[in-house]
mmCIF file of C-alpha atoms and ligand atoms in Angstrom:
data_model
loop_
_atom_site.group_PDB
_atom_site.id
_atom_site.type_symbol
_atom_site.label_atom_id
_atom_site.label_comp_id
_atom_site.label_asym_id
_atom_site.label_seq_id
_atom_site.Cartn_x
_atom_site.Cartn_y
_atom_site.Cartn_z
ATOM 1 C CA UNK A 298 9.891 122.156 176.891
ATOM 2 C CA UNK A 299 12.061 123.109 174.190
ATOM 3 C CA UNK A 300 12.541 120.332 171.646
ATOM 4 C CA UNK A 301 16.066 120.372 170.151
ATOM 5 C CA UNK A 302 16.798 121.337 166.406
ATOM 6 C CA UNK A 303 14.749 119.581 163.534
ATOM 7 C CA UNK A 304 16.087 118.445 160.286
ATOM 8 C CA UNK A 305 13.943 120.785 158.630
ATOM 9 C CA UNK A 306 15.001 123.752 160.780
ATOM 10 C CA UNK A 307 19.069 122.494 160.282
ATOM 11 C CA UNK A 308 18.644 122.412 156.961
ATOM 12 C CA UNK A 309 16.554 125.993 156.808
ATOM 13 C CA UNK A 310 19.316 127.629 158.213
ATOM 14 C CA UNK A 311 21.743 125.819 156.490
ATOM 15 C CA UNK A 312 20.617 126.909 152.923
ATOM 16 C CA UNK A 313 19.963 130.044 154.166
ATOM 17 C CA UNK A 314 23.939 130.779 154.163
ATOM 18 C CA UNK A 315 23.879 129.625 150.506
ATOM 19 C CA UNK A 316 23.001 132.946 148.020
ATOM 20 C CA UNK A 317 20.301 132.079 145.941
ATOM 21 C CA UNK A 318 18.475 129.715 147.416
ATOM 22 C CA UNK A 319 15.063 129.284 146.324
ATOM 23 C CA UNK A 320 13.659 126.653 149.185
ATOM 24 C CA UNK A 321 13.551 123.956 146.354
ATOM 25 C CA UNK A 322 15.804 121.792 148.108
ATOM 26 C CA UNK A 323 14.686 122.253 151.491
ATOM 27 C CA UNK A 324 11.326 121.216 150.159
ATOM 28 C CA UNK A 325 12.891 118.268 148.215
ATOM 29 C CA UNK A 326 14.314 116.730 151.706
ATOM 30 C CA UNK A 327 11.276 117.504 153.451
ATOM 31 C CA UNK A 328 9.533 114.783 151.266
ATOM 32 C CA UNK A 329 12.398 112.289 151.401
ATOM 33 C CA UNK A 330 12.421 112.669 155.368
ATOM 34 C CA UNK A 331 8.527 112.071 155.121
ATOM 35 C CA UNK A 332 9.266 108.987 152.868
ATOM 36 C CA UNK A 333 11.727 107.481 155.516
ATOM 37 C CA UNK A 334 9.078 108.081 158.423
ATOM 38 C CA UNK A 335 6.743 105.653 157.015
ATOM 39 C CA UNK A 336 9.308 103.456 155.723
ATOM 40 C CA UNK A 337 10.456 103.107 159.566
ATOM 41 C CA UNK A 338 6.827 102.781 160.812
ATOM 42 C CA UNK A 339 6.124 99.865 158.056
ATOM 43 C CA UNK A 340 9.525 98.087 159.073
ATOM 44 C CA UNK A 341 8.975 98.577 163.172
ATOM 45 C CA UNK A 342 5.163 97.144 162.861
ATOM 46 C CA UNK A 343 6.257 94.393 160.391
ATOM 47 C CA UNK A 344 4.475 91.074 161.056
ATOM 48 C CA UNK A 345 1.620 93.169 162.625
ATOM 49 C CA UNK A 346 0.878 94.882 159.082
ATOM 50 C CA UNK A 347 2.299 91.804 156.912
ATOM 51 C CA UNK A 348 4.940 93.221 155.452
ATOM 52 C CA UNK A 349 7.716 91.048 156.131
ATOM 53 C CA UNK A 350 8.812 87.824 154.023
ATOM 54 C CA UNK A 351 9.435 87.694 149.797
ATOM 55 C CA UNK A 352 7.454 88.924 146.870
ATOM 56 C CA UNK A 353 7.271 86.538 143.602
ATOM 57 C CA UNK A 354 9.351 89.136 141.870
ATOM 58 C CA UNK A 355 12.867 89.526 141.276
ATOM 59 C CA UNK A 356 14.177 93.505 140.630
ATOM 60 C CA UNK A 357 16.383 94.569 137.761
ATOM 61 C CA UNK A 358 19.609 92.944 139.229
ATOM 62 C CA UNK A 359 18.519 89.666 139.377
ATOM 63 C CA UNK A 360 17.892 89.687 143.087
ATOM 64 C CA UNK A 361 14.389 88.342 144.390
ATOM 65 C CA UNK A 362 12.641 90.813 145.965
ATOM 66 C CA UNK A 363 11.201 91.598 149.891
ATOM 67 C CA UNK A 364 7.738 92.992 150.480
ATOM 68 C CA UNK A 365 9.030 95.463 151.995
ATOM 69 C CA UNK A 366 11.348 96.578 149.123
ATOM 70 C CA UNK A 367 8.537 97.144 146.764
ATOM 71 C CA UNK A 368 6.864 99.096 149.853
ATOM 72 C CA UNK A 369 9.608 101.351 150.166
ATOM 73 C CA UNK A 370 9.783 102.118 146.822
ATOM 74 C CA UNK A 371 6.776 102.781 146.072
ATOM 75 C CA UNK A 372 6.439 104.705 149.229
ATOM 76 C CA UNK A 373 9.986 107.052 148.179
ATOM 77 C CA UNK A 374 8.237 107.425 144.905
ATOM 78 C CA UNK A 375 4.846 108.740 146.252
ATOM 79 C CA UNK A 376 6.220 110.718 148.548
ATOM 80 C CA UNK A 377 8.361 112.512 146.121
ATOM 81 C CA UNK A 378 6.512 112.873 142.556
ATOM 82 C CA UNK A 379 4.137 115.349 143.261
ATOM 83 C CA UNK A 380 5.943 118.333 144.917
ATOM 84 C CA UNK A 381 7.858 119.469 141.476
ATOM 85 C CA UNK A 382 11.479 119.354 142.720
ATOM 86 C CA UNK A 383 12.230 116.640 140.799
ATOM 87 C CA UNK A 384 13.166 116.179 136.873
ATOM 88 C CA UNK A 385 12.776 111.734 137.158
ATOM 89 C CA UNK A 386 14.104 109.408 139.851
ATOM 90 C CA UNK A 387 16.752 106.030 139.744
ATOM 91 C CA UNK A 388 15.911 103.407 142.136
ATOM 92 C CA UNK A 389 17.658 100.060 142.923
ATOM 93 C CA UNK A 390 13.926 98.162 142.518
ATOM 94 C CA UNK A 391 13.293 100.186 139.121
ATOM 95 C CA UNK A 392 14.453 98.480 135.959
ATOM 96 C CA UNK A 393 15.101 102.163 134.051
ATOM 97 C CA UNK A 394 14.718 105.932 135.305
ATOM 98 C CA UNK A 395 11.340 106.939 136.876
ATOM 99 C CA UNK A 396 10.275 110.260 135.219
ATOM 100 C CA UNK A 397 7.899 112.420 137.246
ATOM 101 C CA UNK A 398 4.369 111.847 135.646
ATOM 102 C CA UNK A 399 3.373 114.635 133.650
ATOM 103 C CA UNK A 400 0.148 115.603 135.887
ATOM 104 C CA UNK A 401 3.013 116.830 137.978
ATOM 105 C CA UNK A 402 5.068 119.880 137.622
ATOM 106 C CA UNK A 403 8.845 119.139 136.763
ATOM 107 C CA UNK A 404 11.710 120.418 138.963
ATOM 108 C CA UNK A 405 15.736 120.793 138.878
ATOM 109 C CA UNK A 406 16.953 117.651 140.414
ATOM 110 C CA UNK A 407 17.607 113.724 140.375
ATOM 111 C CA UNK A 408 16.879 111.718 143.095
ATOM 112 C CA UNK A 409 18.590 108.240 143.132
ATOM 113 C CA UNK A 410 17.698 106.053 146.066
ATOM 114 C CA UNK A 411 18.268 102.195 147.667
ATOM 115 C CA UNK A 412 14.689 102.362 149.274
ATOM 116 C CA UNK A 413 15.157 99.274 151.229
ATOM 117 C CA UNK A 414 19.269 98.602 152.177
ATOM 118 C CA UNK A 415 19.949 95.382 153.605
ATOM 119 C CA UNK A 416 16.521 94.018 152.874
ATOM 120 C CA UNK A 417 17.924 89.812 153.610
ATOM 121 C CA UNK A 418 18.204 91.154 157.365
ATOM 122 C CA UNK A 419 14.263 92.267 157.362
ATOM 123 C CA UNK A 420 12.845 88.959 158.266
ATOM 124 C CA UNK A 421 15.154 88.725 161.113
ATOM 125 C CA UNK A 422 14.811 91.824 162.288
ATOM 126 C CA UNK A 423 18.162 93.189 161.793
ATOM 127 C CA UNK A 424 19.065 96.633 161.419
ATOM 128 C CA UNK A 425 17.968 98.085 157.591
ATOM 129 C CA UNK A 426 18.202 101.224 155.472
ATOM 130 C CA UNK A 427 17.761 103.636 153.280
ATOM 131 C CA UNK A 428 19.906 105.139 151.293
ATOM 132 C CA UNK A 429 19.585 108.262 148.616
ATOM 133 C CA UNK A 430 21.576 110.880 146.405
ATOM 134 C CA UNK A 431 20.642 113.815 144.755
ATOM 135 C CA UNK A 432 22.049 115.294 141.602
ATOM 136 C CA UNK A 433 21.331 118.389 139.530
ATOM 137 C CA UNK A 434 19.394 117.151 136.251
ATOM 138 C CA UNK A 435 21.748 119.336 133.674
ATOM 139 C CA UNK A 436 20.516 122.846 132.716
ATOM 140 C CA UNK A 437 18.221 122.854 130.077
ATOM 141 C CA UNK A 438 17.010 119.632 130.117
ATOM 142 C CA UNK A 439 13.235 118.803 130.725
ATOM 143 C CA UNK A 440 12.841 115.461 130.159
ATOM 144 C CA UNK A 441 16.120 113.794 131.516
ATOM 145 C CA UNK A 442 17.324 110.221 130.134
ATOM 146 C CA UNK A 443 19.650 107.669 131.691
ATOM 147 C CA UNK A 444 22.355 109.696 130.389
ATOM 148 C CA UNK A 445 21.720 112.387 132.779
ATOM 149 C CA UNK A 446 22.091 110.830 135.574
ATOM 150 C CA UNK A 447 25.547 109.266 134.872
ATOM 151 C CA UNK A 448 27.203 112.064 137.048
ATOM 152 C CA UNK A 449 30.284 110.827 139.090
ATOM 153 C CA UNK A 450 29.648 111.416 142.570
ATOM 154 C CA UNK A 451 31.712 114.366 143.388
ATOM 155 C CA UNK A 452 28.715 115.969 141.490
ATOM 156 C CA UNK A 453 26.300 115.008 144.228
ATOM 157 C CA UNK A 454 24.505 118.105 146.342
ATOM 158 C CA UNK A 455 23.687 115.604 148.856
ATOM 159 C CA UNK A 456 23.453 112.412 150.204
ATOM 160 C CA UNK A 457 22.039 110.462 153.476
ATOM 161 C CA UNK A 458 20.745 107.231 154.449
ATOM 162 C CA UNK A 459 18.363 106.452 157.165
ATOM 163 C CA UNK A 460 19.090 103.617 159.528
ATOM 164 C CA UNK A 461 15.884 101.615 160.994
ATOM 165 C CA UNK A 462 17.325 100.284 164.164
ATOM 166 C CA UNK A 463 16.606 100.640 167.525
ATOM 167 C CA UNK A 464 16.235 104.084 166.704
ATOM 168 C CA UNK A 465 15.344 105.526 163.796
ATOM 169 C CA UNK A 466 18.205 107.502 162.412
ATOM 170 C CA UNK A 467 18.361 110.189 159.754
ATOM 171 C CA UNK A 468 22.676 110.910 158.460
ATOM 172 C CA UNK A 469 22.639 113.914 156.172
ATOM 173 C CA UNK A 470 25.684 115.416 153.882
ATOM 174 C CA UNK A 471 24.858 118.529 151.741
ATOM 175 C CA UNK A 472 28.824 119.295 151.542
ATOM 176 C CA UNK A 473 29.814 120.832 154.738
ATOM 177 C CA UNK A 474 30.025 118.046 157.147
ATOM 178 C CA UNK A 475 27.264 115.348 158.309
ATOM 179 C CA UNK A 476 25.187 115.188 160.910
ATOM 180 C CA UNK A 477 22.370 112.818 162.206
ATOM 181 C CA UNK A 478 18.661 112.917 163.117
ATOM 182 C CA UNK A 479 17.188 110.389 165.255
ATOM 183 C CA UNK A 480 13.637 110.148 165.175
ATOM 184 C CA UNK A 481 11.211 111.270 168.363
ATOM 185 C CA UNK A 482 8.372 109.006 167.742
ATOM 186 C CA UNK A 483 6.458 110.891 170.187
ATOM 187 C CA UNK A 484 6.640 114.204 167.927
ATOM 188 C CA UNK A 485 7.113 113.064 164.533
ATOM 189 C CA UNK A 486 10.378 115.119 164.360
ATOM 190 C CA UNK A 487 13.677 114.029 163.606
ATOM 191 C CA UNK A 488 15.851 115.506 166.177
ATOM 192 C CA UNK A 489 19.682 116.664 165.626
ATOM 193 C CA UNK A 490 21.341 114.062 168.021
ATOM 194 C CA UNK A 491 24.797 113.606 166.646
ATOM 195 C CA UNK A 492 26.225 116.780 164.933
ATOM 196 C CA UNK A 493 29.373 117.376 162.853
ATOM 197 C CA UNK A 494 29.824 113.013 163.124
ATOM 198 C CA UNK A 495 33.767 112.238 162.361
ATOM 199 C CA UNK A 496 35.413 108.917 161.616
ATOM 200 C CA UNK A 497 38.427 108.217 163.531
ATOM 201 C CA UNK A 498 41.391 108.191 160.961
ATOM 202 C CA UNK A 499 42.720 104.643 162.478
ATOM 203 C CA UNK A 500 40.804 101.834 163.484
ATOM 204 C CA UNK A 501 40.892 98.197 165.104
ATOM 205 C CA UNK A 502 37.980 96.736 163.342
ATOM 206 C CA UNK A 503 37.415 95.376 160.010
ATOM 207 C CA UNK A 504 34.203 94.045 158.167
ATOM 208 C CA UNK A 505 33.982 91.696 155.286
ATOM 209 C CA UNK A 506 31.882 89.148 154.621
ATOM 210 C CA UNK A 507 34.688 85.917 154.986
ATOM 211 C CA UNK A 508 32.827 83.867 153.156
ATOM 212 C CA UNK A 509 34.435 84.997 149.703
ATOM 213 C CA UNK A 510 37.494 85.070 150.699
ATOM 214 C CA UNK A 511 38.462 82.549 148.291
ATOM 215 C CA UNK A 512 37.757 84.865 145.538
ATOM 216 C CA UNK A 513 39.173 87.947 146.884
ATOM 217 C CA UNK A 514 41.929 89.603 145.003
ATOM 218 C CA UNK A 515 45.754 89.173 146.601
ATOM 219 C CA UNK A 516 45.798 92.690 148.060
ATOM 220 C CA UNK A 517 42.494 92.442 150.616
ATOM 221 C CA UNK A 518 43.844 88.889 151.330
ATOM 222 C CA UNK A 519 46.710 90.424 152.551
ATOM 223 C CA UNK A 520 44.991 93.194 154.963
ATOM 224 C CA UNK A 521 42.743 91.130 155.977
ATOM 225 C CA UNK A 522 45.090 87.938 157.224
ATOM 226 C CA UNK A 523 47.192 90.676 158.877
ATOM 227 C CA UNK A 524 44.322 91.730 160.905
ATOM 228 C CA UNK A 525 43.412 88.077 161.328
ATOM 229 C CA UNK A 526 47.338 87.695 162.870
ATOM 230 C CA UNK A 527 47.024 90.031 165.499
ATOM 231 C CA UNK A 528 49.498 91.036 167.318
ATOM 232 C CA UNK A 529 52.417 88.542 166.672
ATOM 233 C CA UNK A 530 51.585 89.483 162.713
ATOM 234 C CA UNK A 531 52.755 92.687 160.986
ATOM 235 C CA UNK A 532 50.335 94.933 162.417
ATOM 236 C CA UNK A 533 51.191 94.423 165.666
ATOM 237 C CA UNK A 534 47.701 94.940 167.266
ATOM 238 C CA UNK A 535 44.334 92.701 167.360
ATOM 239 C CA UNK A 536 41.743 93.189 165.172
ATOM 240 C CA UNK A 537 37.950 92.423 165.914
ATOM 241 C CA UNK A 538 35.658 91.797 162.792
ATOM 242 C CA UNK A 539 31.607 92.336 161.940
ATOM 243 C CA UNK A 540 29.243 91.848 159.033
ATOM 244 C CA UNK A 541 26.044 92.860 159.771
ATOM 245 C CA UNK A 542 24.774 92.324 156.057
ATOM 246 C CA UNK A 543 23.493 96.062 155.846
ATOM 247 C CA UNK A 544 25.606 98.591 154.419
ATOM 248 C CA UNK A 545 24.114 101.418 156.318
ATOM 249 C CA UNK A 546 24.391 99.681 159.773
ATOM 250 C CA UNK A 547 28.073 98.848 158.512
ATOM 251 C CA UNK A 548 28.736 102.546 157.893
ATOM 252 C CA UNK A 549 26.932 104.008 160.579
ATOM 253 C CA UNK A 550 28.928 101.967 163.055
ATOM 254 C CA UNK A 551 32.088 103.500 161.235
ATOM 255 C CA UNK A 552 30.609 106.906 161.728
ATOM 256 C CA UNK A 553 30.174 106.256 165.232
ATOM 257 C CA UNK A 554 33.370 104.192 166.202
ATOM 258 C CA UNK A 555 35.656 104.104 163.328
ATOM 259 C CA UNK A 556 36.307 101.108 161.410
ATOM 260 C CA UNK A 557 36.710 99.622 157.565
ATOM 261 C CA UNK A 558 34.151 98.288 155.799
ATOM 262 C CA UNK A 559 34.996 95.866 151.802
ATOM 263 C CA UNK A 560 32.649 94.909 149.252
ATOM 264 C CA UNK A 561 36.041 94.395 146.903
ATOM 265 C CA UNK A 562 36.341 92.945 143.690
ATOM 266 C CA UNK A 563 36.255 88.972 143.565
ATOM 267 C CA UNK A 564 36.149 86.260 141.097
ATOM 268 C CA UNK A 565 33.004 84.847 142.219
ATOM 269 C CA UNK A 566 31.229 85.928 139.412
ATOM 270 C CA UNK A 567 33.491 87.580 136.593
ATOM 271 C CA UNK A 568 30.476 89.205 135.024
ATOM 272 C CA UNK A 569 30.015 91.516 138.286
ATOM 273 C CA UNK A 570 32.688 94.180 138.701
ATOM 274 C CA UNK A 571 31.583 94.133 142.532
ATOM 275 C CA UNK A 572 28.382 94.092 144.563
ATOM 276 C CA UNK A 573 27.333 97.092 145.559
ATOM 277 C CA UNK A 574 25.764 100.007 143.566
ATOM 278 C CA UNK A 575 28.257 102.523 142.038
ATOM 279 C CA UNK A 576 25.332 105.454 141.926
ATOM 280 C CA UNK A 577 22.895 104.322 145.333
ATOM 281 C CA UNK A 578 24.953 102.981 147.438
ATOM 282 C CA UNK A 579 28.727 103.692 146.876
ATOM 283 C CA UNK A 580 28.634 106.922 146.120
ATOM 284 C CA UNK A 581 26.246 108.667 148.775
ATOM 285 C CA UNK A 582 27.934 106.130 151.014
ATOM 286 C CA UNK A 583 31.400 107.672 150.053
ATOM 287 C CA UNK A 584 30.163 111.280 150.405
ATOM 288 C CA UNK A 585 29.329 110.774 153.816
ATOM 289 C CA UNK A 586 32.060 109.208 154.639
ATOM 290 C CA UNK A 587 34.414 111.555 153.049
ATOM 291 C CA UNK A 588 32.731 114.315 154.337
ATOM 292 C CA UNK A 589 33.790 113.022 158.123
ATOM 293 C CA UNK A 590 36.888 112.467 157.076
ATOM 294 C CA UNK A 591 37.301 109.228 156.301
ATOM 295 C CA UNK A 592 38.319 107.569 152.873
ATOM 296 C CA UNK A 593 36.586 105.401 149.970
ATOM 297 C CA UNK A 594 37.881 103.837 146.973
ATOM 298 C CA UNK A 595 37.456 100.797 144.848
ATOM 299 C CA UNK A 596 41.371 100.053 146.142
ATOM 300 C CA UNK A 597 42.475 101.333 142.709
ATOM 301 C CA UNK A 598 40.743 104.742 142.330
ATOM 302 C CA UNK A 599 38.532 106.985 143.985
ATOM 303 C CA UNK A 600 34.811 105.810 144.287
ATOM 304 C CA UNK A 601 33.318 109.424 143.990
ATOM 305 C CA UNK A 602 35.522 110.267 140.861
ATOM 306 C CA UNK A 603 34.377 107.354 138.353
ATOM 307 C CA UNK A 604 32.259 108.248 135.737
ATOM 308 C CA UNK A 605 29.323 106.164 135.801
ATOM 309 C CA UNK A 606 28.438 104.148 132.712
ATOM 310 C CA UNK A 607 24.995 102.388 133.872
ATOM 311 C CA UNK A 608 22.490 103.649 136.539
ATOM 312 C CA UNK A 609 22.607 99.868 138.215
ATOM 313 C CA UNK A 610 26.697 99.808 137.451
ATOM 314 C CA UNK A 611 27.930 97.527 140.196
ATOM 315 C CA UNK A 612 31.771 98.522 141.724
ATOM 316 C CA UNK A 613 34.478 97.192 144.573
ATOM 317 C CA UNK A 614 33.975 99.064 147.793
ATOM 318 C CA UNK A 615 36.522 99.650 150.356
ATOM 319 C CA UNK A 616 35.598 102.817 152.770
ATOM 320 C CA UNK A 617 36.129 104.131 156.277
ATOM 321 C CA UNK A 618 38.688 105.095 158.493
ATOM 322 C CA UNK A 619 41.272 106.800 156.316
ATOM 323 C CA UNK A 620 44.311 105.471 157.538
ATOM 324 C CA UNK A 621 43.258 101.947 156.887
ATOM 325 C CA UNK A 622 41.932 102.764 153.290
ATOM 326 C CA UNK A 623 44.905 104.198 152.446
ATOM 327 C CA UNK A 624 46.493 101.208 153.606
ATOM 328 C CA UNK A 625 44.577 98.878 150.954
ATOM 329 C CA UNK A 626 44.822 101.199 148.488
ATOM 330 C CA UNK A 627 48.562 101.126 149.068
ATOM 331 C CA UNK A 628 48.620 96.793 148.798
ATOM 332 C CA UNK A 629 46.886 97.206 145.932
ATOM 333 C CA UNK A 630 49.828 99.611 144.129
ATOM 334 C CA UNK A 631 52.212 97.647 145.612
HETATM 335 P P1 LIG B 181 20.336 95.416 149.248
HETATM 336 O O1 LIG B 181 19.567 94.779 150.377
HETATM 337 O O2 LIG B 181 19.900 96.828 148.974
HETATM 338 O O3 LIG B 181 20.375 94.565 148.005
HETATM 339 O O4 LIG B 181 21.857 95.620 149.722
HETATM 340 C C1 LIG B 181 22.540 94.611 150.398
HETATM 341 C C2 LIG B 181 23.995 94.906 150.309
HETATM 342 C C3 LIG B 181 24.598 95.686 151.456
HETATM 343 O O5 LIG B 181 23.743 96.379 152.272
HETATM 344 C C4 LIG B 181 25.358 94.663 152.259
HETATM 345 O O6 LIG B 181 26.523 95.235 152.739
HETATM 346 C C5 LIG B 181 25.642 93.566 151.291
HETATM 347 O O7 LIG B 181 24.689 93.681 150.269
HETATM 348 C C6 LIG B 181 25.550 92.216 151.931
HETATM 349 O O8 LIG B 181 25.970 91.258 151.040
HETATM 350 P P2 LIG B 181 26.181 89.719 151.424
HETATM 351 O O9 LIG B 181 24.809 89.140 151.590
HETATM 352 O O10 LIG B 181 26.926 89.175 150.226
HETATM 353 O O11 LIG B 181 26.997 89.659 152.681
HETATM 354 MN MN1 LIG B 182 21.516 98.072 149.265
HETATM 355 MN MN1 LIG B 183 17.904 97.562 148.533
#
């Protein structure tokens, strides 16, 4: 009757290979894993608990909100406050940095989390997220600013997202490869299901969202009408396309098969250097992804190198297989 490996017991042993490990961080992930557990049960009841359809706000970007993004922050933030692993947390639904109240003890990292990704597909039940990134909070400091968290992401000591799809899936990068979790209901255990994941270096299948395409910058325009020639254009090969409106379902489909996924630069609104988050979205998204050997990049410099000027700093995306990547990045020297 044995069960499989647990995230908790992967990442046990995992940090037990790292000298001086105190069990801080194993602690830390315990709570985010907890947080995602009842983010998945809120999203799989849904209609059955009301938690589906808008809220009368609108978060710090402008966007309005879901329920169920106010739900899963709140829910991220309870889950993780108490324990004392944490200096202060960055969220995409939180105007400025969330410092751990000071009933609580104070601890040596920075969580920075999307707690609900792809919330416009929630209503329709399509495929959602969450995604999250943890930083050091630099030595010495107690009561960390905005400042502190504007590491570039080659700082991060780990990053994951968890997909609420048919299953419920857990993709974890502490450095040394990723692997993913998918959630036994039965047990209450996340349950190592796809170890040591790997993106194929070359791919057949693109994913953009077409509808900007007017505003895209000559370089994508290029890749992507190639694709969109097929095999009597100059890549010699068809192409198939998807946009399923949720960056984690994007990028776990290019964990699983391969693939490119662009959020690039456009002109649509000159104010907005992209769409997507530089520091909850892009970067984690980029560690994983580089971590199974794929690529990222804004098509002009690596994503996980920029130094971040603003917790909610907005940047081009262009990530996944790394032969592909290369091959924008390339269009846009050229
Ligand atoms: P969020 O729901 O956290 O705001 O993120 C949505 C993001 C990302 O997941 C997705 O790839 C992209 O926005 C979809 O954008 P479009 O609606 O412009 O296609
Ligand atoms: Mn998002
Ligand atoms: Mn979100």
């Amino acid at each position: 009757m044995y069960n499989g490996v647990t995230v908790t017991q992967f990442i046990i042993e995992e940090q037990r290979r790292l000298p001086g490990a105190t069990g801080d961080f194993t602690s830390l992930l315990n709570d985010i894993v907890t947080a995602c557990k009842v983010i998945s049960n809120g999203v799989n009841k849904g209609a059955l608990i009301g938690v589906l359809g808008t809220a009368e706000s609108e978060n710090v970007q402008g966007e309005t909100q879901k329920k169920m993004d106010i739900i899963a922050n709140d829910v991220v933030i309870k889950s993780n406050e108490w324990a004392g692993h944490l200096a202060a947390m960055a969220s995409e639904e939180e105007d400025d940095i969330y410092p751990i109240p000071a009933r609580y003890p104070k601890g040596k990292y920075l969580l920075l989390f999307d707690p609900l990704d792809g919330s416009s597909n929630i209503d329709v039940n399509i495929s959602v997220g969450t995604i999250f990134s943890i930083l050091r909070c630099p030595d010495g400091v107690t009561e960390p600013t905005k400042e502190d968290f504007l590491q570039p992401g080659t700082e991060q000591v780990c990053a994951g997202y968890a997909l609420y799809g048919p299953s419920t899936l857990l993709v974890l990068t502490t450095g040394n490869g990723v692997n993913g979790f998918t959630l036994d209901r039965d047990i209450g255990e996340f349950i190592l299901t796809n170890p040591n994941m790997t993106v194929p270096a070359d791919t057949r299948e693109f994913a953009i969202n077409t509808s900007n395409q007017r505003f895209w910058e000559e370089p994508v325009q290029r890749y992507v009408d190639e694709c969109l020639a097929g095999k009597e254009g100059a890549r010699g090969e068809e192409f198939n396309m998807r946009w399923v409106a949720s960056m984690v379902a994007e990028v776990h489909r290019i964990l699983t098969r391969g693939g490119i996924f662009m959020y690039p630069k456009d002109t649509k609104d000159p104010s907005k250097a992209g769409k997507l988050r530089l520091m909850y979205e892009a970067n984690p998204m980029s560690m994983i992804v580089e971590q199974a050997g794929g690529a990222s990049s804004t098509g002009r410099e690596r994503i996980m190198e920029m130094k971040p000027n603003d917790i909610h700093q907005r940047v081009p995306v262009i990530l996944g297989s790394k032969n592909e990547v290369e091959r924008v990045v390339s269009y846009h020297k050229d």
